[in-house]
Amino acid sequence: MDSSPDYSRLIQSDSVHASLYTSQAVYREELEKIFYRGWVYVGHESEIPHPGDFVRRNIGEEPVILLRDRKGELRVLKNRCSHRANLICSDGKGNAKNFMCPYHGWVFSLDGQLLDVPYPQGFSRDKSESGLVALPLVDSYQGFVFASFNAGAGTLDAHLGNAKQVIDRAVAMSPVGRIKLTAGWVKHKFYANWKMLPENDTDGYHVNFVHASFAKVLRSHYDDAALQAEEDLESETIDWGNGHTELNLGPSYKNEMVWLGYTDASRFPGYVAALEQAYGHGRAHETLRAGPPHTVIFPNLFIAEMNIVMFEPRGPNECVQWHTPMLLEGVSDDLNERILRQCEAALGPAGFLLADDGTISERQQIALKSGNAWLDISRGEQREKEGPGDIRVGHVTDETTNRGFWKHYRRLLSR
Ligand code: FES
Ligand SMILES: [Fe+2]
């Protein structure tokens, strides 16, 4: 049998080996040690507000159903029949009283118990031992639901660590502190390793190159945040620990609501008033100026300013990215419509950013195909600063975020 790859050799503090993006053995270990042993993002409570509501998701390559049971509790069930392992649920979302397997009609309750076996005389087993597998850990933070197959994964609180304050900043964009993911999801397949998405999403160095055509034709908040001369850029890269990373663009913004494409907040007086009422004048206007976070929550959630993105691995050379706008509770339909339009323009099928980032990731996968190269992630090592609570802060063009991702990855894969 092949021995496990030597991660302490393949992941150095300033470089990583190409095989980490191409090897089937590495990929299998990632599924085991990251996606099946740790906490993984599965959905948002606003997607399943009522008892019986469910959405179909994947954790790693395992199909699961995230649902709200009759009592209103969140549950994640394996989407696999306990009879001969057919997919129980094929709808992307819906409301159900129970789930019936389409193959031989076994019926399961919302908490996974086997309720009925058609033609029962031939089935001599105890029904209570043939339920659907329920994931032992399901928890949510600010409505973001995470789950784990591993009862020993520790608490969600410990997994999120410093990143909780980043999630707090996202939901504080709403005057009632709640977001809703109700616009539906768009999925894109990339012929690239899944790790290229979190790595690229908090890489502030590529914006001037990969998105050059966008930057030429449109004025956007990235002009201030990522497109100035090196010494004029005030944005930051942050390694929050546990693989969570951020491009902190807020320090570059001079005016309120530039993050939504405006030069001031006068277009939305109701929103300004509601934020002031909820959080006080000072904090409300700081939120209006600094905007939402641009942050990756390890391993598969990207809070992409006013968008929510999920990553799904599909083998070493393929992944799927899901996205939806981060709509706000307690604001006008006009504002949510503007958020939806920005989401379409950035990440939609004809969006400005998605095709650029997808293409650059696929080019990288082609160039790495031999699995025999080293990637340099040393940029900014010499000027990175240590922040409170062990966080690392770098210049927006620095690879502080890549190093943060890989440091955590190495810890998990070396176990
Ligand atoms: S496989 Fe589900 S009832 Fe047979
Ligand atoms: Fe990009």
CSV table of C-alpha atoms and ligand atoms in Angstrom, one decimal:
chain,number,residue,atom,x,y,z
A,1,MET,CA,0.0,0.0,0.0
A,2,ASP,CA,1.2,3.5,-0.8
A,3,SER,CA,2.4,5.4,2.3
A,4,SER,CA,0.9,8.8,3.0
A,5,PRO,CA,2.6,11.8,1.3
A,6,ASP,CA,5.2,13.6,3.4
A,7,TYR,CA,3.3,16.8,4.0
A,8,SER,CA,6.1,18.4,6.1
A,9,ARG,CA,8.3,18.2,3.0
A,10,LEU,CA,5.6,19.1,0.4
A,11,ILE,CA,4.5,22.2,2.4
A,12,GLN,CA,7.2,24.6,3.4
A,13,SER,CA,6.6,27.9,5.0
A,14,ASP,CA,7.4,29.7,1.8
A,15,SER,CA,6.6,27.2,-0.9
A,16,VAL,CA,4.2,24.3,-1.7
A,17,HIS,CA,4.6,21.3,-4.1
A,18,ALA,CA,2.5,20.9,-7.2
A,19,SER,CA,1.5,17.4,-6.4
A,20,LEU,CA,-0.8,18.8,-3.7
A,21,TYR,CA,-3.0,20.0,-6.5
A,22,THR,CA,-2.8,16.9,-8.8
A,23,SER,CA,-2.3,13.8,-6.7
A,24,GLN,CA,-5.2,11.4,-6.3
A,25,ALA,CA,-3.6,10.1,-3.0
A,26,VAL,CA,-3.5,13.7,-1.6
A,27,TYR,CA,-7.1,14.3,-2.7
A,28,ARG,CA,-8.3,11.1,-0.9
A,29,GLU,CA,-6.6,12.2,2.2
A,30,GLU,CA,-8.1,15.7,2.0
A,31,LEU,CA,-11.6,14.2,1.8
A,32,GLU,CA,-10.9,12.1,4.9
A,33,LYS,CA,-9.0,14.6,7.0
A,34,ILE,CA,-10.6,17.9,6.0
A,35,PHE,CA,-14.1,17.2,4.7
A,36,TYR,CA,-15.0,14.1,6.7
A,37,ARG,CA,-13.1,14.7,9.9
A,38,GLY,CA,-13.6,18.5,10.4
A,39,TRP,CA,-16.4,21.1,10.3
A,40,VAL,CA,-17.7,22.0,6.8
A,41,TYR,CA,-20.1,24.7,5.8
A,42,VAL,CA,-23.4,23.2,4.5
A,43,GLY,CA,-25.9,26.0,4.2
A,44,HIS,CA,-27.7,28.9,5.8
A,45,GLU,CA,-30.7,28.8,8.2
A,46,SER,CA,-32.6,31.2,5.9
A,47,GLU,CA,-32.7,28.5,3.2
A,48,ILE,CA,-34.8,26.2,5.5
A,49,PRO,CA,-36.9,28.5,7.7
A,50,HIS,CA,-39.9,26.1,8.3
A,51,PRO,CA,-40.2,22.5,9.7
A,52,GLY,CA,-39.8,20.1,6.8
A,53,ASP,CA,-37.7,22.5,4.7
A,54,PHE,CA,-34.6,20.9,3.2
A,55,VAL,CA,-31.8,21.6,0.7
A,56,ARG,CA,-29.6,19.0,-0.9
A,57,ARG,CA,-25.8,19.5,-0.5
A,58,ASN,CA,-22.5,17.6,-0.7
A,59,ILE,CA,-19.8,17.4,2.0
A,60,GLY,CA,-16.7,16.4,0.1
A,61,GLU,CA,-18.2,13.8,-2.2
A,62,GLU,CA,-20.8,12.6,0.3
A,63,PRO,CA,-24.4,13.7,-0.7
A,64,VAL,CA,-26.3,15.0,2.3
A,65,ILE,CA,-29.6,16.6,3.1
A,66,LEU,CA,-29.7,19.7,5.4
A,67,LEU,CA,-33.1,20.1,6.9
A,68,ARG,CA,-35.3,21.4,9.7
A,69,ASP,CA,-37.1,18.7,11.5
A,70,ARG,CA,-40.6,18.8,12.9
A,71,LYS,CA,-39.4,20.4,16.1
A,72,GLY,CA,-37.5,23.0,14.2
A,73,GLU,CA,-34.0,21.5,14.9
A,74,LEU,CA,-31.3,21.5,12.2
A,75,ARG,CA,-30.3,18.1,11.0
A,76,VAL,CA,-27.9,16.8,8.3
A,77,LEU,CA,-28.7,13.3,7.0
A,78,LYS,CA,-26.6,11.2,4.6
A,79,ASN,CA,-28.6,11.3,1.3
A,80,ARG,CA,-28.2,7.5,0.9
A,81,CYS,CA,-30.9,4.9,1.5
A,82,SER,CA,-30.1,2.3,4.1
A,83,HIS,CA,-31.5,-0.5,1.9
A,84,ARG,CA,-29.4,-0.6,-1.2
A,85,ALA,CA,-27.9,2.8,-1.0
A,86,ASN,CA,-29.9,4.8,-3.6
A,87,LEU,CA,-30.0,8.6,-3.4
A,88,ILE,CA,-33.0,9.4,-1.3
A,89,CYS,CA,-33.6,13.0,-2.3
A,90,SER,CA,-32.9,14.3,-5.7
A,91,ASP,CA,-34.6,17.8,-5.5
A,92,GLY,CA,-32.2,20.7,-4.8
A,93,LYS,CA,-34.7,22.1,-2.2
A,94,GLY,CA,-38.2,21.7,-1.0
A,95,ASN,CA,-40.5,20.8,2.0
A,96,ALA,CA,-41.1,17.3,3.0
A,97,LYS,CA,-43.1,15.4,5.6
A,98,ASN,CA,-40.8,12.4,5.1
A,99,PHE,CA,-38.5,11.0,2.5
A,100,MET,CA,-39.4,8.0,0.3
A,101,CYS,CA,-36.6,6.2,-1.5
A,102,PRO,CA,-37.6,6.0,-5.2
A,103,TYR,CA,-36.1,2.5,-5.6
A,104,HIS,CA,-38.2,0.2,-3.4
A,105,GLY,CA,-40.3,2.7,-1.5
A,106,TRP,CA,-38.7,2.7,2.0
A,107,VAL,CA,-39.9,5.7,3.9
A,108,PHE,CA,-37.8,7.7,6.4
A,109,SER,CA,-38.8,10.4,8.9
A,110,LEU,CA,-37.2,13.8,8.9
A,111,ASP,CA,-35.0,12.6,11.7
A,112,GLY,CA,-33.9,9.7,9.6
A,113,GLN,CA,-35.8,6.8,11.2
A,114,LEU,CA,-37.1,4.1,9.0
A,115,LEU,CA,-40.9,4.3,9.1
A,116,ASP,CA,-42.1,1.9,6.5
A,117,VAL,CA,-40.9,-1.0,4.4
A,118,PRO,CA,-43.2,-2.1,1.6
A,119,TYR,CA,-44.1,-5.8,1.5
A,120,PRO,CA,-43.0,-6.1,5.1
A,121,GLN,CA,-43.3,-9.9,5.5
A,122,GLY,CA,-40.0,-10.4,3.8
A,123,PHE,CA,-38.1,-8.0,6.0
A,124,SER,CA,-37.1,-9.5,9.3
A,125,ARG,CA,-34.7,-6.8,10.6
A,126,ASP,CA,-35.4,-4.3,13.3
A,127,LYS,CA,-36.5,-1.0,11.6
A,128,SER,CA,-34.9,1.0,14.4
A,129,GLU,CA,-31.5,-0.2,13.2
A,130,SER,CA,-32.0,0.8,9.6
A,131,GLY,CA,-32.4,4.5,9.7
A,132,LEU,CA,-30.6,7.1,7.6
A,133,VAL,CA,-27.2,8.1,9.0
A,134,ALA,CA,-27.5,11.5,10.8
A,135,LEU,CA,-24.3,13.6,11.1
A,136,PRO,CA,-23.4,13.7,14.8
A,137,LEU,CA,-22.4,17.4,14.7
A,138,VAL,CA,-24.6,20.2,13.3
A,139,ASP,CA,-24.3,23.7,14.6
A,140,SER,CA,-24.8,27.2,13.3
A,141,TYR,CA,-23.2,30.6,13.8
A,142,GLN,CA,-25.1,33.8,12.8
A,143,GLY,CA,-27.3,31.5,10.7
A,144,PHE,CA,-24.4,29.9,8.8
A,145,VAL,CA,-24.8,26.1,9.3
A,146,PHE,CA,-21.8,23.8,9.6
A,147,ALA,CA,-21.7,20.0,10.1
A,148,SER,CA,-19.2,17.2,10.7
A,149,PHE,CA,-19.3,13.5,10.2
A,150,ASN,CA,-16.9,13.2,13.2
A,151,ALA,CA,-18.3,13.4,16.7
A,152,GLY,CA,-14.9,14.2,17.9
A,153,ALA,CA,-14.4,17.3,15.7
A,154,GLY,CA,-14.6,19.7,18.7
A,155,THR,CA,-16.9,22.7,18.8
A,156,LEU,CA,-17.8,24.9,15.9
A,157,ASP,CA,-16.8,27.8,18.2
A,158,ALA,CA,-13.3,26.5,18.3
A,159,HIS,CA,-13.2,25.8,14.6
A,160,LEU,CA,-14.3,29.3,13.7
A,161,GLY,CA,-12.1,31.0,16.3
A,162,ASN,CA,-11.1,34.5,15.2
A,163,ALA,CA,-13.3,34.2,12.1
A,164,LYS,CA,-16.4,34.7,14.2
A,165,GLN,CA,-15.8,38.4,14.3
A,166,VAL,CA,-15.5,38.5,10.5
A,167,ILE,CA,-18.9,36.7,10.1
A,168,ASP,CA,-20.3,39.2,12.6
A,169,ARG,CA,-19.2,42.0,10.3
A,170,ALA,CA,-21.0,40.3,7.4
A,171,VAL,CA,-24.3,40.0,9.2
A,172,ALA,CA,-24.0,43.5,10.6
A,173,MET,CA,-24.5,44.8,7.1
A,174,SER,CA,-28.2,44.2,8.0
A,175,PRO,CA,-29.8,46.6,10.5
A,176,VAL,CA,-31.5,43.5,12.1
A,177,GLY,CA,-28.3,41.5,12.0
A,178,ARG,CA,-29.6,38.8,9.6
A,179,ILE,CA,-28.9,37.8,6.1
A,180,LYS,CA,-31.0,35.7,3.8
A,181,LEU,CA,-29.9,33.3,1.0
A,182,THR,CA,-33.1,33.1,-0.9
A,183,ALA,CA,-32.2,34.2,-4.4
A,184,GLY,CA,-31.1,30.7,-5.5
A,185,TRP,CA,-27.7,29.3,-6.4
A,186,VAL,CA,-25.7,29.4,-9.6
A,187,LYS,CA,-23.1,26.6,-10.0
A,188,HIS,CA,-20.0,26.6,-12.2
A,189,LYS,CA,-17.7,23.8,-12.8
A,190,PHE,CA,-14.0,24.6,-12.9
A,191,TYR,CA,-11.3,22.2,-14.3
A,192,ALA,CA,-9.1,23.1,-11.4
A,193,ASN,CA,-8.2,21.8,-7.9
A,194,TRP,CA,-10.7,23.1,-5.3
A,195,LYS,CA,-7.9,24.7,-3.2
A,196,MET,CA,-7.2,27.2,-6.0
A,197,LEU,CA,-10.5,28.8,-5.2
A,198,PRO,CA,-9.9,29.7,-1.5
A,199,GLU,CA,-6.3,30.6,-2.4
A,200,ASN,CA,-7.3,32.9,-5.3
A,201,ASP,CA,-10.2,34.4,-3.5
A,202,THR,CA,-8.1,36.1,-0.8
A,203,ASP,CA,-5.2,36.8,-3.2
A,204,GLY,CA,-5.0,40.6,-3.7
A,205,TYR,CA,-2.0,40.4,-5.9
A,206,HIS,CA,-3.8,39.2,-9.1
A,207,VAL,CA,-6.5,41.8,-9.4
A,208,ASN,CA,-4.5,44.2,-11.6
A,209,PHE,CA,-3.7,41.4,-14.0
A,210,VAL,CA,-6.4,38.8,-14.1
A,211,HIS,CA,-9.1,41.4,-13.9
A,212,ALA,CA,-7.3,44.0,-16.1
A,213,SER,CA,-10.0,44.2,-18.7
A,214,PHE,CA,-12.7,44.7,-16.0
A,215,ALA,CA,-10.5,47.4,-14.4
A,216,LYS,CA,-10.1,49.2,-17.7
A,217,VAL,CA,-13.8,49.4,-18.6
A,218,LEU,CA,-15.4,49.9,-15.2
A,219,ARG,CA,-14.7,52.1,-12.2
A,220,SER,CA,-15.2,49.9,-9.1
A,221,HIS,CA,-14.2,49.7,-5.4
A,222,TYR,CA,-11.3,47.6,-6.5
A,223,ASP,CA,-9.7,50.8,-8.0
A,224,ASP,CA,-8.9,52.0,-4.5
A,225,ALA,CA,-8.6,48.6,-2.8
A,226,ALA,CA,-6.3,46.7,-5.1
A,227,LEU,CA,-5.3,48.7,-8.1
A,228,GLN,CA,-3.1,51.5,-6.8
A,229,ALA,CA,0.7,51.7,-6.6
A,230,GLU,CA,2.1,49.3,-4.0
A,231,GLU,CA,2.9,52.0,-1.5
A,232,ASP,CA,-0.6,53.6,-1.8
A,233,LEU,CA,-2.6,50.4,-1.2
A,234,GLU,CA,-4.0,50.4,2.4
A,235,SER,CA,-5.9,47.1,2.1
A,236,GLU,CA,-4.6,44.1,4.0
A,237,THR,CA,-4.3,40.3,3.8
A,238,ILE,CA,-5.1,38.6,7.1
A,239,ASP,CA,-4.4,35.1,8.3
A,240,TRP,CA,-7.0,34.7,11.1
A,241,GLY,CA,-5.8,31.2,12.0
A,242,ASN,CA,-7.4,27.7,11.4
A,243,GLY,CA,-7.1,28.3,7.7
A,244,HIS,CA,-9.5,31.3,7.7
A,245,THR,CA,-8.2,34.2,5.6
A,246,GLU,CA,-9.3,37.7,4.6
A,247,LEU,CA,-8.6,40.4,2.1
A,248,ASN,CA,-9.5,43.4,4.3
A,249,LEU,CA,-10.4,46.0,1.7
A,250,GLY,CA,-12.1,48.4,4.1
A,251,PRO,CA,-9.0,50.5,5.0
A,252,SER,CA,-8.9,51.6,1.3
A,253,TYR,CA,-12.5,52.9,1.0
A,254,LYS,CA,-12.8,56.7,1.4
A,255,ASN,CA,-16.6,57.0,0.8
A,256,GLU,CA,-19.7,55.2,2.1
A,257,MET,CA,-21.1,52.4,0.0
A,258,VAL,CA,-18.3,52.3,-2.6
A,259,TRP,CA,-18.5,48.5,-2.0
A,260,LEU,CA,-21.9,48.5,-3.7
A,261,GLY,CA,-20.8,50.8,-6.5
A,262,TYR,CA,-21.8,54.2,-5.1
A,263,THR,CA,-19.9,57.3,-4.2
A,264,ASP,CA,-22.1,58.0,-1.1
A,265,ALA,CA,-25.0,56.5,0.7
A,266,SER,CA,-27.6,59.2,-0.3
A,267,ARG,CA,-29.4,56.7,-2.7
A,268,PHE,CA,-30.5,54.6,0.3
A,269,PRO,CA,-31.5,57.0,3.1
A,270,GLY,CA,-33.8,54.3,4.7
A,271,TYR,CA,-30.8,52.0,5.0
A,272,VAL,CA,-28.6,54.6,6.6
A,273,ALA,CA,-31.4,55.5,9.1
A,274,ALA,CA,-32.0,51.9,10.0
A,275,LEU,CA,-28.3,51.2,10.5
A,276,GLU,CA,-28.0,54.3,12.7
A,277,GLN,CA,-31.0,53.3,14.7
A,278,ALA,CA,-29.7,49.8,15.2
A,279,TYR,CA,-26.0,50.4,15.9
A,280,GLY,CA,-25.6,54.1,16.7
A,281,HIS,CA,-24.3,56.8,14.4
A,282,GLY,CA,-20.6,56.0,14.6
A,283,ARG,CA,-20.7,52.3,14.1
A,284,ALA,CA,-23.4,52.7,11.4
A,285,HIS,CA,-21.2,55.0,9.3
A,286,GLU,CA,-18.1,52.9,9.8
A,287,THR,CA,-20.1,49.9,8.4
A,288,LEU,CA,-21.3,52.0,5.5
A,289,ARG,CA,-17.7,53.0,4.7
A,290,ALA,CA,-15.8,49.8,5.4
A,291,GLY,CA,-18.4,47.5,3.9
A,292,PRO,CA,-18.7,43.7,4.2
A,293,PRO,CA,-15.7,41.3,4.6
A,294,HIS,CA,-14.0,39.4,1.8
A,295,THR,CA,-13.1,36.3,3.6
A,296,VAL,CA,-12.6,32.6,3.3
A,297,ILE,CA,-13.9,30.3,6.1
A,298,PHE,CA,-11.9,27.1,5.9
A,299,PRO,CA,-12.4,24.9,4.0
A,300,ASN,CA,-15.4,25.7,1.7
A,301,LEU,CA,-17.1,29.0,2.5
A,302,PHE,CA,-16.3,32.3,0.9
A,303,ILE,CA,-18.1,35.4,2.2
A,304,ALA,CA,-17.4,37.4,-0.9
A,305,GLU,CA,-18.5,40.8,0.2
A,306,MET,CA,-22.2,40.8,-0.7
A,307,ASN,CA,-22.1,37.3,-2.1
A,308,ILE,CA,-21.9,33.9,-0.5
A,309,VAL,CA,-19.8,31.2,-2.3
A,310,MET,CA,-19.3,27.5,-1.6
A,311,PHE,CA,-16.6,25.2,-3.0
A,312,GLU,CA,-17.1,21.6,-3.7
A,313,PRO,CA,-14.2,19.2,-4.5
A,314,ARG,CA,-14.8,16.8,-7.4
A,315,GLY,CA,-11.4,15.0,-7.7
A,316,PRO,CA,-7.9,16.5,-7.9
A,317,ASN,CA,-8.6,18.3,-11.2
A,318,GLU,CA,-12.1,19.5,-10.8
A,319,CYS,CA,-14.3,21.5,-8.5
A,320,VAL,CA,-17.7,23.2,-8.4
A,321,GLN,CA,-18.3,26.7,-7.2
A,322,TRP,CA,-21.8,27.7,-6.0
A,323,HIS,CA,-22.8,31.4,-5.5
A,324,THR,CA,-25.8,33.4,-4.4
A,325,PRO,CA,-26.2,37.1,-3.3
A,326,MET,CA,-26.0,37.8,0.4
A,327,LEU,CA,-29.4,39.5,0.7
A,328,LEU,CA,-30.2,41.5,3.9
A,329,GLU,CA,-33.1,41.3,6.2
A,330,GLY,CA,-34.7,44.6,7.4
A,331,VAL,CA,-33.8,46.6,4.2
A,332,SER,CA,-35.8,47.8,1.2
A,333,ASP,CA,-36.4,45.6,-1.9
A,334,ASP,CA,-34.5,48.2,-3.9
A,335,LEU,CA,-31.3,47.6,-1.9
A,336,ASN,CA,-31.6,43.8,-2.2
A,337,GLU,CA,-32.2,44.2,-5.9
A,338,ARG,CA,-29.0,46.2,-6.2
A,339,ILE,CA,-27.1,43.5,-4.3
A,340,LEU,CA,-28.6,40.8,-6.7
A,341,ARG,CA,-27.5,42.9,-9.7
A,342,GLN,CA,-24.0,43.3,-8.4
A,343,CYS,CA,-23.8,39.5,-7.8
A,344,GLU,CA,-24.9,38.8,-11.3
A,345,ALA,CA,-22.4,41.3,-12.7
A,346,ALA,CA,-19.5,39.9,-10.7
A,347,LEU,CA,-20.1,36.1,-10.6
A,348,GLY,CA,-23.1,35.4,-12.9
A,349,PRO,CA,-22.7,33.5,-16.2
A,350,ALA,CA,-21.9,36.8,-18.0
A,351,GLY,CA,-20.2,38.3,-14.9
A,352,PHE,CA,-16.9,40.2,-15.0
A,353,LEU,CA,-14.9,38.4,-12.3
A,354,LEU,CA,-16.0,34.7,-12.4
A,355,ALA,CA,-14.7,33.9,-15.9
A,356,ASP,CA,-11.4,35.6,-15.2
A,357,ASP,CA,-10.8,33.7,-12.0
A,358,GLY,CA,-12.1,30.4,-13.4
A,359,THR,CA,-9.7,30.7,-16.4
A,360,ILE,CA,-6.7,31.6,-14.4
A,361,SER,CA,-7.3,28.6,-12.1
A,362,GLU,CA,-7.7,26.3,-15.1
A,363,ARG,CA,-4.4,27.6,-16.6
A,364,GLN,CA,-2.7,26.9,-13.3
A,365,GLN,CA,-4.0,23.4,-13.3
A,366,ILE,CA,-2.7,22.8,-16.8
A,367,ALA,CA,0.7,24.2,-15.9
A,368,LEU,CA,0.9,22.0,-12.8
A,369,LYS,CA,-0.2,18.8,-14.5
A,370,SER,CA,3.1,17.0,-14.3
A,371,GLY,CA,2.8,17.4,-10.5
A,372,ASN,CA,6.5,18.2,-10.5
A,373,ALA,CA,7.1,21.9,-9.5
A,374,TRP,CA,7.2,24.2,-6.5
A,375,LEU,CA,4.9,27.2,-6.0
A,376,ASP,CA,6.4,30.2,-4.4
A,377,ILE,CA,4.2,31.7,-1.6
A,378,SER,CA,6.9,33.8,0.0
A,379,ARG,CA,5.7,37.2,-1.0
A,380,GLY,CA,5.7,39.6,2.0
A,381,GLU,CA,7.1,37.2,4.5
A,382,GLN,CA,9.6,39.9,5.6
A,383,ARG,CA,7.0,42.6,6.1
A,384,GLU,CA,4.1,40.6,7.6
A,385,LYS,CA,3.0,41.7,11.1
A,386,GLU,CA,1.7,39.8,14.0
A,387,GLY,CA,-1.7,40.9,15.3
A,388,PRO,CA,-3.6,40.2,18.5
A,389,GLY,CA,-4.6,36.5,19.1
A,390,ASP,CA,-1.8,35.2,16.8
A,391,ILE,CA,-3.2,36.6,13.6
A,392,ARG,CA,-0.9,37.6,10.8
A,393,VAL,CA,-1.4,40.8,8.7
A,394,GLY,CA,0.2,41.5,5.4
A,395,HIS,CA,0.1,44.1,2.6
A,396,VAL,CA,-2.9,43.4,0.2
A,397,THR,CA,-0.6,42.0,-2.5
A,398,ASP,CA,1.2,39.6,-0.1
A,399,GLU,CA,0.8,35.9,0.3
A,400,THR,CA,0.0,36.0,4.0
A,401,THR,CA,-3.4,34.4,3.2
A,402,ASN,CA,-1.8,31.5,1.2
A,403,ARG,CA,0.6,30.8,4.0
A,404,GLY,CA,-2.2,30.9,6.5
A,405,PHE,CA,-4.2,28.4,4.4
A,406,TRP,CA,-1.3,26.0,4.0
A,407,LYS,CA,-0.2,26.2,7.6
A,408,HIS,CA,-3.6,24.9,8.7
A,409,TYR,CA,-3.8,22.4,5.9
A,410,ARG,CA,-0.4,20.9,6.8
A,411,ARG,CA,-1.5,20.5,10.4
A,412,LEU,CA,-4.7,18.7,9.4
A,413,LEU,CA,-3.1,16.4,6.7
A,414,SER,CA,-0.2,15.5,9.0
A,415,ARG,CA,-2.4,14.0,11.6
B,1,FES,S1,-32.5,1.3,-2.3
B,1,FES,FE1,-33.9,2.5,-1.2
B,1,FES,S2,-35.7,1.3,-0.9
B,1,FES,FE2,-34.3,0.0,-2.0
B,2,FE,FE,-10.1,37.4,-8.8
